[in-house]
Amino acid sequence: MPVRLKRIAEPLSTAARTDTPPHPRLRPIESVILAPSQAASVLSHEMTRYCDGLVRGRSFLIAGHRGAGKTTMVDHVILDHQKQALRHEVRYKPLPVYVHGPLIFEPGDGQAGSAEGIQQRALIQVAQALHQAVAKEYSDRFHLLARQRHERRAADADELAELAARFQIELPEAPPAARLADFWRVAGAERDGVLFNAGHLLGPQQGLREMVALSGVSHVYQRISGKLEESETQGRSQGRKRETQGGVDLRWVELVKPLSALTAGGLAGGATVAAGHPLAALWVGILVAFGSGMMFKVNTTTSLNQERKIDRTFLPDLSTKTLHRVMPELFERLLAAGLAPVFVVDELDKVDDLYDHIHELLDTMKKLFAERAFTCLLTDRGFYEQLHVREEQERAGALAVR
């Protein structure tokens, strides 16, 4: 009796996604079969509310033994809601963002164990993971759009395929907004965008919202991947100038000046000779001729200048210390583009003294990752039991003090 092995696809794999159907010549692929559980039902219910925009965020601690299927369960719920978004059953499409938990708590600087140090490292890891997830989502959709046009034998299918390849190459370099606009314009997606098929629930100008979201993610990625400097200069200048000039500036004056000087000198000298003083007549003629020439060179100039100049230079703080103010706005941009980020923080059981560190993380990041996004913290069963024991001890200590 032959044994046939089914082709099983893991959740969120390329074969399991409905927007990337397998090749028709290949055998059909089935999804992983999961046993129903109360934890999966609660997680699915809250994610539905999140993807419908009924709640702004949720935070879950998912504990279980190694190999129990924690990540698979979360991926299955995310995949199910992605399919619902493509069928227009929920408003937003969940975007899985995977964060390696130990990188948040690993020592490396002087503030390794402080709440501020944990917060900054968490934001950096989240920003890196978010950029990777967004880049993959956009690149996959560009390639899918090119394939759909190729299947329809559109005239611009080859051009769009080349455009999708260039987009995937340039995206890790955080292209500016003007370059992103070029991609959307060539793809003809300025109005409907590339993330969703026609008939989505987000309304017109979807392409513009997608560019705004991707530009914000790229800007944050520049902060954490290198030194980013930006300055804004404003200037204002006021001035007034008044100038008055008197004189003769006619070309015939150049001819008149020497003739007038000679005539005046001759008359003055003749008058002196008539008076009986020849030597004096010579000097009088020279002085009168020189003086007459000077009369035609007199200019009068009056100038008044008034000026006022003000320069202002604004240098925004683009360091990683300001990420906690930027991330909420970034989440809002992604939601406006139709993507609901779901952060999956895995491998937390590998962190030493997790109980102490997790409280510091939750205290500093609760408003962001529990109230502005959907977060799943995955750890082992031992941490969950330790959490219960410590809570009981703290409760007993509080009762003893009373």
CSV table of C-alpha atoms in Angstrom, one decimal, residues 61-379:
chain,number,residue,atom,x,y,z
A,61,LEU,CA,2.0,36.7,27.1
A,62,ILE,CA,1.9,33.3,25.4
A,63,ALA,CA,3.7,30.6,27.5
A,64,GLY,CA,4.3,27.0,26.6
A,65,HIS,CA,6.9,24.2,26.5
A,66,ARG,CA,9.4,24.2,23.7
A,67,GLY,CA,7.9,22.8,20.5
A,68,ALA,CA,4.4,23.1,21.8
A,69,GLY,CA,3.5,25.3,18.7
A,70,LYS,CA,3.4,28.9,20.2
A,71,THR,CA,4.8,30.6,17.1
A,72,THR,CA,2.8,28.3,14.8
A,73,MET,CA,-0.4,29.3,16.6
A,74,VAL,CA,0.3,33.0,16.4
A,75,ASP,CA,1.3,32.7,12.7
A,76,HIS,CA,-1.9,30.8,12.0
A,77,VAL,CA,-4.1,33.5,13.5
A,78,ILE,CA,-2.2,36.2,11.6
A,79,LEU,CA,-2.6,34.3,8.3
A,80,ASP,CA,-6.3,33.8,8.9
A,81,HIS,CA,-6.8,37.5,9.4
A,82,GLN,CA,-4.6,38.3,6.3
A,83,LYS,CA,-7.0,36.2,4.3
A,84,GLN,CA,-10.0,38.0,5.8
A,85,ALA,CA,-8.4,41.4,4.9
A,86,LEU,CA,-8.0,40.2,1.3
A,87,ARG,CA,-11.7,39.2,1.3
A,88,HIS,CA,-12.5,42.6,2.7
A,89,GLU,CA,-13.9,41.1,5.9
A,90,VAL,CA,-11.7,43.2,8.2
A,91,ARG,CA,-10.4,46.7,7.7
A,92,TYR,CA,-6.7,46.2,8.2
A,93,LYS,CA,-4.3,43.5,7.1
A,94,PRO,CA,-2.1,42.3,10.0
A,95,LEU,CA,1.7,42.8,9.3
A,96,PRO,CA,3.8,40.3,11.3
A,97,VAL,CA,6.9,41.8,12.8
A,98,TYR,CA,9.3,39.3,14.4
A,99,VAL,CA,11.6,40.6,17.1
A,100,HIS,CA,14.4,38.4,18.7
A,101,GLY,CA,13.8,38.8,22.4
A,102,PRO,CA,17.4,38.2,23.7
A,103,LEU,CA,18.7,41.1,21.6
A,104,ILE,CA,16.6,43.5,23.7
A,105,PHE,CA,18.1,42.5,27.0
A,106,GLU,CA,21.7,41.7,26.0
A,107,PRO,CA,24.3,43.8,27.8
A,108,GLY,CA,26.4,46.1,25.6
A,109,ASP,CA,26.7,49.6,27.1
A,110,GLY,CA,26.7,51.4,30.4
A,111,GLN,CA,23.0,51.4,30.6
A,112,ALA,CA,22.6,47.7,29.9
A,113,GLY,CA,20.4,46.9,32.9
A,114,SER,CA,18.6,50.3,33.3
A,115,ALA,CA,15.1,50.9,32.1
A,116,GLU,CA,16.3,53.6,29.7
A,117,GLY,CA,18.8,51.2,28.1
A,118,ILE,CA,16.2,48.4,27.7
A,119,GLN,CA,13.8,50.9,26.2
A,120,GLN,CA,16.3,52.2,23.7
A,121,ARG,CA,17.5,48.8,22.6
A,122,ALA,CA,13.9,47.6,22.3
A,123,LEU,CA,13.0,50.5,20.1
A,124,ILE,CA,16.0,49.9,17.9
A,125,GLN,CA,15.2,46.2,17.5
A,126,VAL,CA,11.6,47.0,16.8
A,127,ALA,CA,12.5,49.6,14.2
A,128,GLN,CA,14.9,47.2,12.4
A,129,ALA,CA,12.3,44.4,12.4
A,130,LEU,CA,9.5,46.7,11.3
A,131,HIS,CA,11.6,48.0,8.3
A,132,GLN,CA,12.3,44.4,7.2
A,133,ALA,CA,8.7,43.4,7.5
A,134,VAL,CA,7.4,46.5,5.6
A,135,ALA,CA,10.1,46.1,2.9
A,136,LYS,CA,9.1,42.5,2.4
A,137,GLU,CA,5.4,43.3,2.2
A,138,TYR,CA,5.9,46.1,-0.3
A,139,SER,CA,8.4,44.1,-2.4
A,140,ASP,CA,6.1,41.0,-2.6
A,141,ARG,CA,3.2,43.1,-3.7
A,142,PHE,CA,5.2,44.9,-6.4
A,143,HIS,CA,6.3,41.5,-7.7
A,144,LEU,CA,2.7,40.1,-7.5
A,145,LEU,CA,1.5,43.2,-9.5
A,146,ALA,CA,4.1,42.5,-12.2
A,147,ARG,CA,3.1,38.8,-12.3
A,148,GLN,CA,-0.6,39.6,-12.7
A,149,ARG,CA,0.1,41.9,-15.6
A,150,HIS,CA,2.3,39.3,-17.2
A,151,GLU,CA,-0.5,36.7,-16.9
A,152,ARG,CA,-2.9,39.2,-18.6
A,153,ARG,CA,-0.2,39.8,-21.3
A,154,ALA,CA,-0.2,43.5,-20.6
A,155,ALA,CA,2.0,45.7,-22.8
A,156,ASP,CA,3.9,47.0,-19.8
A,157,ALA,CA,4.4,43.7,-18.0
A,158,ASP,CA,8.2,43.5,-18.7
A,159,GLU,CA,8.7,47.1,-17.6
A,160,LEU,CA,6.8,46.6,-14.4
A,161,ALA,CA,8.8,43.4,-13.7
A,162,GLU,CA,12.0,45.4,-14.0
A,163,LEU,CA,10.5,48.1,-11.8
A,164,ALA,CA,9.7,45.6,-9.1
A,165,ALA,CA,13.3,44.3,-9.2
A,166,ARG,CA,14.7,47.9,-8.9
A,167,PHE,CA,12.3,48.6,-6.1
A,168,GLN,CA,13.5,45.6,-4.1
A,169,ILE,CA,17.1,46.5,-4.6
A,170,GLU,CA,16.7,50.2,-3.6
A,171,LEU,CA,14.4,49.7,-0.7
A,172,PRO,CA,17.0,48.7,1.9
A,173,GLU,CA,18.8,51.9,1.1
A,174,ALA,CA,15.8,54.0,2.3
A,175,PRO,CA,15.0,55.9,-0.9
A,176,PRO,CA,13.6,59.4,-0.5
A,177,ALA,CA,10.0,60.3,-1.0
A,178,ALA,CA,10.6,61.6,-4.5
A,179,ARG,CA,12.0,58.3,-5.6
A,180,LEU,CA,9.1,56.4,-4.1
A,181,ALA,CA,6.7,58.6,-6.0
A,182,ASP,CA,8.5,57.6,-9.2
A,183,PHE,CA,7.9,53.9,-8.5
A,184,TRP,CA,4.2,54.4,-7.8
A,185,ARG,CA,3.8,56.7,-10.9
A,186,VAL,CA,5.5,54.2,-13.3
A,187,ALA,CA,3.4,51.4,-11.8
A,188,GLY,CA,0.2,53.4,-12.3
A,189,ALA,CA,-0.6,52.9,-8.6
A,190,GLU,CA,-0.8,56.5,-7.4
A,191,ARG,CA,-4.5,56.2,-6.7
A,192,ASP,CA,-5.2,52.5,-5.8
A,193,GLY,CA,-1.8,51.6,-4.4
A,194,VAL,CA,-0.1,48.2,-4.5
A,195,LEU,CA,-0.9,46.6,-1.1
A,196,PHE,CA,-4.4,45.6,-1.9
A,197,ASN,CA,-6.5,44.6,-4.8
A,198,ALA,CA,-9.4,46.7,-6.2
A,199,GLY,CA,-12.4,47.1,-3.9
A,200,HIS,CA,-10.6,47.5,-0.6
A,201,LEU,CA,-12.2,49.3,2.3
A,202,LEU,CA,-9.7,52.2,2.6
A,203,GLY,CA,-11.0,54.6,0.0
A,204,PRO,CA,-9.3,56.6,-2.7
A,205,GLN,CA,-5.7,57.9,-2.7
A,206,GLN,CA,-4.5,54.7,-1.3
A,207,GLY,CA,-1.2,55.0,-3.2
A,208,LEU,CA,-0.4,58.3,-1.5
A,209,ARG,CA,-1.0,56.8,2.0
A,210,GLU,CA,1.3,53.9,1.1
A,211,MET,CA,4.1,56.2,0.1
A,212,VAL,CA,3.7,58.2,3.3
A,213,ALA,CA,3.9,55.1,5.5
A,214,LEU,CA,6.9,53.7,3.6
A,215,SER,CA,8.7,57.0,3.7
A,216,GLY,CA,8.3,57.2,7.5
A,217,VAL,CA,9.6,53.7,8.0
A,218,SER,CA,12.6,54.4,5.8
A,219,HIS,CA,13.3,57.6,7.7
A,220,VAL,CA,13.3,55.7,11.0
A,221,TYR,CA,15.6,53.0,9.5
A,222,GLN,CA,18.1,55.7,8.6
A,223,ARG,CA,18.3,56.8,12.2
A,224,ILE,CA,19.2,53.4,13.5
A,225,SER,CA,21.5,52.3,10.7
A,226,GLY,CA,23.7,55.4,10.6
A,227,LYS,CA,24.1,59.0,11.7
A,228,LEU,CA,21.4,61.2,10.2
A,229,GLU,CA,21.7,65.0,10.2
A,230,GLU,CA,19.2,67.5,9.1
A,231,SER,CA,19.0,71.3,9.4
A,232,GLU,CA,16.4,73.9,8.4
A,233,THR,CA,17.5,77.5,7.9
A,234,GLN,CA,15.2,80.5,7.8
A,235,GLY,CA,16.3,83.9,6.9
A,236,ARG,CA,14.7,87.4,6.6
A,237,SER,CA,16.3,90.5,5.2
A,238,GLN,CA,15.1,94.1,5.0
A,239,GLY,CA,16.9,96.8,3.2
A,240,ARG,CA,16.5,100.4,1.9
A,241,LYS,CA,18.8,102.3,-0.3
A,242,ARG,CA,18.5,105.9,-1.5
A,243,GLU,CA,21.1,107.5,-3.8
A,244,THR,CA,21.1,111.0,-5.4
A,245,GLN,CA,23.7,112.0,-8.0
A,246,GLY,CA,24.1,115.3,-9.8
A,247,GLY,CA,26.2,116.1,-12.8
A,248,VAL,CA,26.3,116.3,-16.6
A,249,ASP,CA,26.7,113.1,-18.5
A,250,LEU,CA,26.2,114.2,-22.1
A,251,ARG,CA,28.7,113.1,-24.7
A,252,TRP,CA,29.0,116.6,-26.3
A,253,VAL,CA,30.3,117.9,-23.0
A,254,GLU,CA,33.6,116.2,-23.7
A,255,LEU,CA,34.0,118.5,-26.7
A,256,VAL,CA,32.8,121.6,-25.1
A,257,LYS,CA,35.0,121.4,-22.0
A,258,PRO,CA,38.4,122.1,-23.7
A,259,LEU,CA,37.0,124.8,-26.0
A,260,SER,CA,35.3,126.5,-23.1
A,261,ALA,CA,38.4,126.4,-21.0
A,262,LEU,CA,40.6,127.9,-23.8
A,263,THR,CA,38.1,130.6,-24.6
A,264,ALA,CA,37.8,131.6,-21.0
A,265,GLY,CA,41.6,131.6,-20.5
A,266,GLY,CA,42.1,133.7,-23.7
A,267,LEU,CA,39.6,136.3,-22.7
A,268,ALA,CA,41.1,136.6,-19.2
A,269,GLY,CA,44.6,136.8,-20.6
A,270,GLY,CA,43.6,139.4,-23.2
A,271,ALA,CA,42.1,141.6,-20.5
A,272,THR,CA,45.2,141.4,-18.4
A,273,VAL,CA,47.5,142.4,-21.4
A,274,ALA,CA,45.3,145.3,-22.1
A,275,ALA,CA,45.9,146.4,-18.6
A,276,GLY,CA,49.7,146.4,-19.3
A,277,HIS,CA,50.8,143.3,-17.4
A,278,PRO,CA,51.9,140.6,-19.9
A,279,LEU,CA,53.4,138.2,-17.4
A,280,ALA,CA,50.4,138.3,-15.2
A,281,ALA,CA,48.2,137.8,-18.3
A,282,LEU,CA,49.9,134.4,-18.9
A,283,TRP,CA,49.3,133.2,-15.4
A,284,VAL,CA,45.7,134.5,-15.3
A,285,GLY,CA,44.9,132.7,-18.6
A,286,ILE,CA,46.3,129.4,-17.3
A,287,LEU,CA,44.4,129.5,-14.0
A,288,VAL,CA,41.1,130.5,-15.7
A,289,ALA,CA,41.5,127.7,-18.2
A,290,PHE,CA,42.2,125.1,-15.5
A,291,GLY,CA,39.3,126.4,-13.4
A,292,SER,CA,36.9,126.3,-16.3
A,293,GLY,CA,37.9,122.6,-17.0
A,294,MET,CA,37.2,121.7,-13.3
A,295,MET,CA,33.8,123.2,-13.4
A,296,PHE,CA,32.6,120.5,-15.8
A,297,LYS,CA,33.8,117.8,-13.5
A,298,VAL,CA,31.9,118.5,-10.4
A,299,ASN,CA,29.5,115.7,-9.3
A,300,THR,CA,27.3,115.5,-6.2
A,301,THR,CA,26.4,112.0,-4.7
A,302,THR,CA,24.3,111.3,-1.6
A,303,SER,CA,23.8,107.7,-0.5
A,304,LEU,CA,21.8,106.2,2.4
A,305,ASN,CA,21.8,102.4,3.2
A,306,GLN,CA,19.8,100.6,5.8
A,307,GLU,CA,19.8,96.8,6.2
A,308,ARG,CA,18.5,94.3,8.7
A,309,LYS,CA,19.1,90.5,8.5
A,310,ILE,CA,17.9,87.7,10.7
A,311,ASP,CA,19.0,84.0,10.3
A,312,ARG,CA,17.6,81.1,12.2
A,313,THR,CA,18.9,77.5,12.1
A,314,PHE,CA,16.8,74.6,13.4
A,315,LEU,CA,18.6,71.3,14.1
A,316,PRO,CA,16.1,68.5,15.0
A,317,ASP,CA,17.1,65.7,17.3
A,318,LEU,CA,17.3,62.6,15.0
A,319,SER,CA,19.1,60.3,17.5
A,320,THR,CA,17.7,57.0,18.6
A,321,LYS,CA,16.7,58.6,21.9
A,322,THR,CA,13.7,60.2,20.2
A,323,LEU,CA,12.3,57.0,18.7
A,324,HIS,CA,9.7,56.7,21.4
A,325,ARG,CA,8.1,59.9,20.1
A,326,VAL,CA,8.3,58.9,16.5
A,327,MET,CA,7.0,55.3,16.7
A,328,PRO,CA,3.4,56.1,17.5
A,329,GLU,CA,3.1,58.3,14.5
A,330,LEU,CA,4.7,55.6,12.4
A,331,PHE,CA,2.1,53.1,13.6
A,332,GLU,CA,-0.7,55.5,12.6
A,333,ARG,CA,0.8,55.9,9.1
A,334,LEU,CA,0.9,52.2,8.6
A,335,LEU,CA,-2.8,51.8,9.8
A,336,ALA,CA,-3.8,54.6,7.3
A,337,ALA,CA,-2.1,52.5,4.6
A,338,GLY,CA,-4.1,49.4,5.7
A,339,LEU,CA,-1.3,47.5,7.6
A,340,ALA,CA,-1.8,46.7,11.3
A,341,PRO,CA,1.6,45.8,12.8
A,342,VAL,CA,1.6,42.7,15.0
A,343,PHE,CA,4.9,42.3,17.0
A,344,VAL,CA,5.9,38.8,17.9
A,345,VAL,CA,8.7,38.8,20.5
A,346,ASP,CA,10.1,35.3,20.6
A,347,GLU,CA,12.8,33.3,22.4
A,348,LEU,CA,12.3,35.2,25.7
A,349,ASP,CA,13.0,32.0,27.7
A,350,LYS,CA,16.7,32.4,26.7
A,351,VAL,CA,16.9,35.7,28.7
A,352,ASP,CA,18.5,35.4,32.2
A,353,ASP,CA,16.4,37.0,35.0
A,354,LEU,CA,13.5,37.5,32.7
A,355,TYR,CA,11.1,38.3,35.4
A,356,ASP,CA,13.0,41.4,36.5
A,357,HIS,CA,13.7,42.5,33.0
A,358,ILE,CA,10.2,41.9,31.6
A,359,HIS,CA,8.7,44.3,34.3
A,360,GLU,CA,11.1,47.0,33.3
A,361,LEU,CA,10.2,46.5,29.6
A,362,LEU,CA,6.4,46.5,30.3
A,363,ASP,CA,6.6,49.6,32.5
A,364,THR,CA,8.5,51.7,29.9
A,365,MET,CA,6.9,50.3,26.8
A,366,LYS,CA,3.4,49.5,27.8
A,367,LYS,CA,1.8,52.6,26.3
A,368,LEU,CA,3.4,51.9,22.9
A,369,PHE,CA,3.2,48.1,22.5
A,370,ALA,CA,0.0,47.4,24.5
A,371,GLU,CA,-2.1,50.5,23.7
A,372,ARG,CA,-0.8,51.5,20.2
A,373,ALA,CA,0.0,48.1,18.6
A,374,PHE,CA,-0.7,44.3,19.0
A,375,THR,CA,2.1,42.5,20.8
A,376,CYS,CA,2.7,38.8,21.5
A,377,LEU,CA,5.4,37.9,24.0
A,378,LEU,CA,6.4,34.2,23.7
A,379,THR,CA,8.1,32.4,26.5
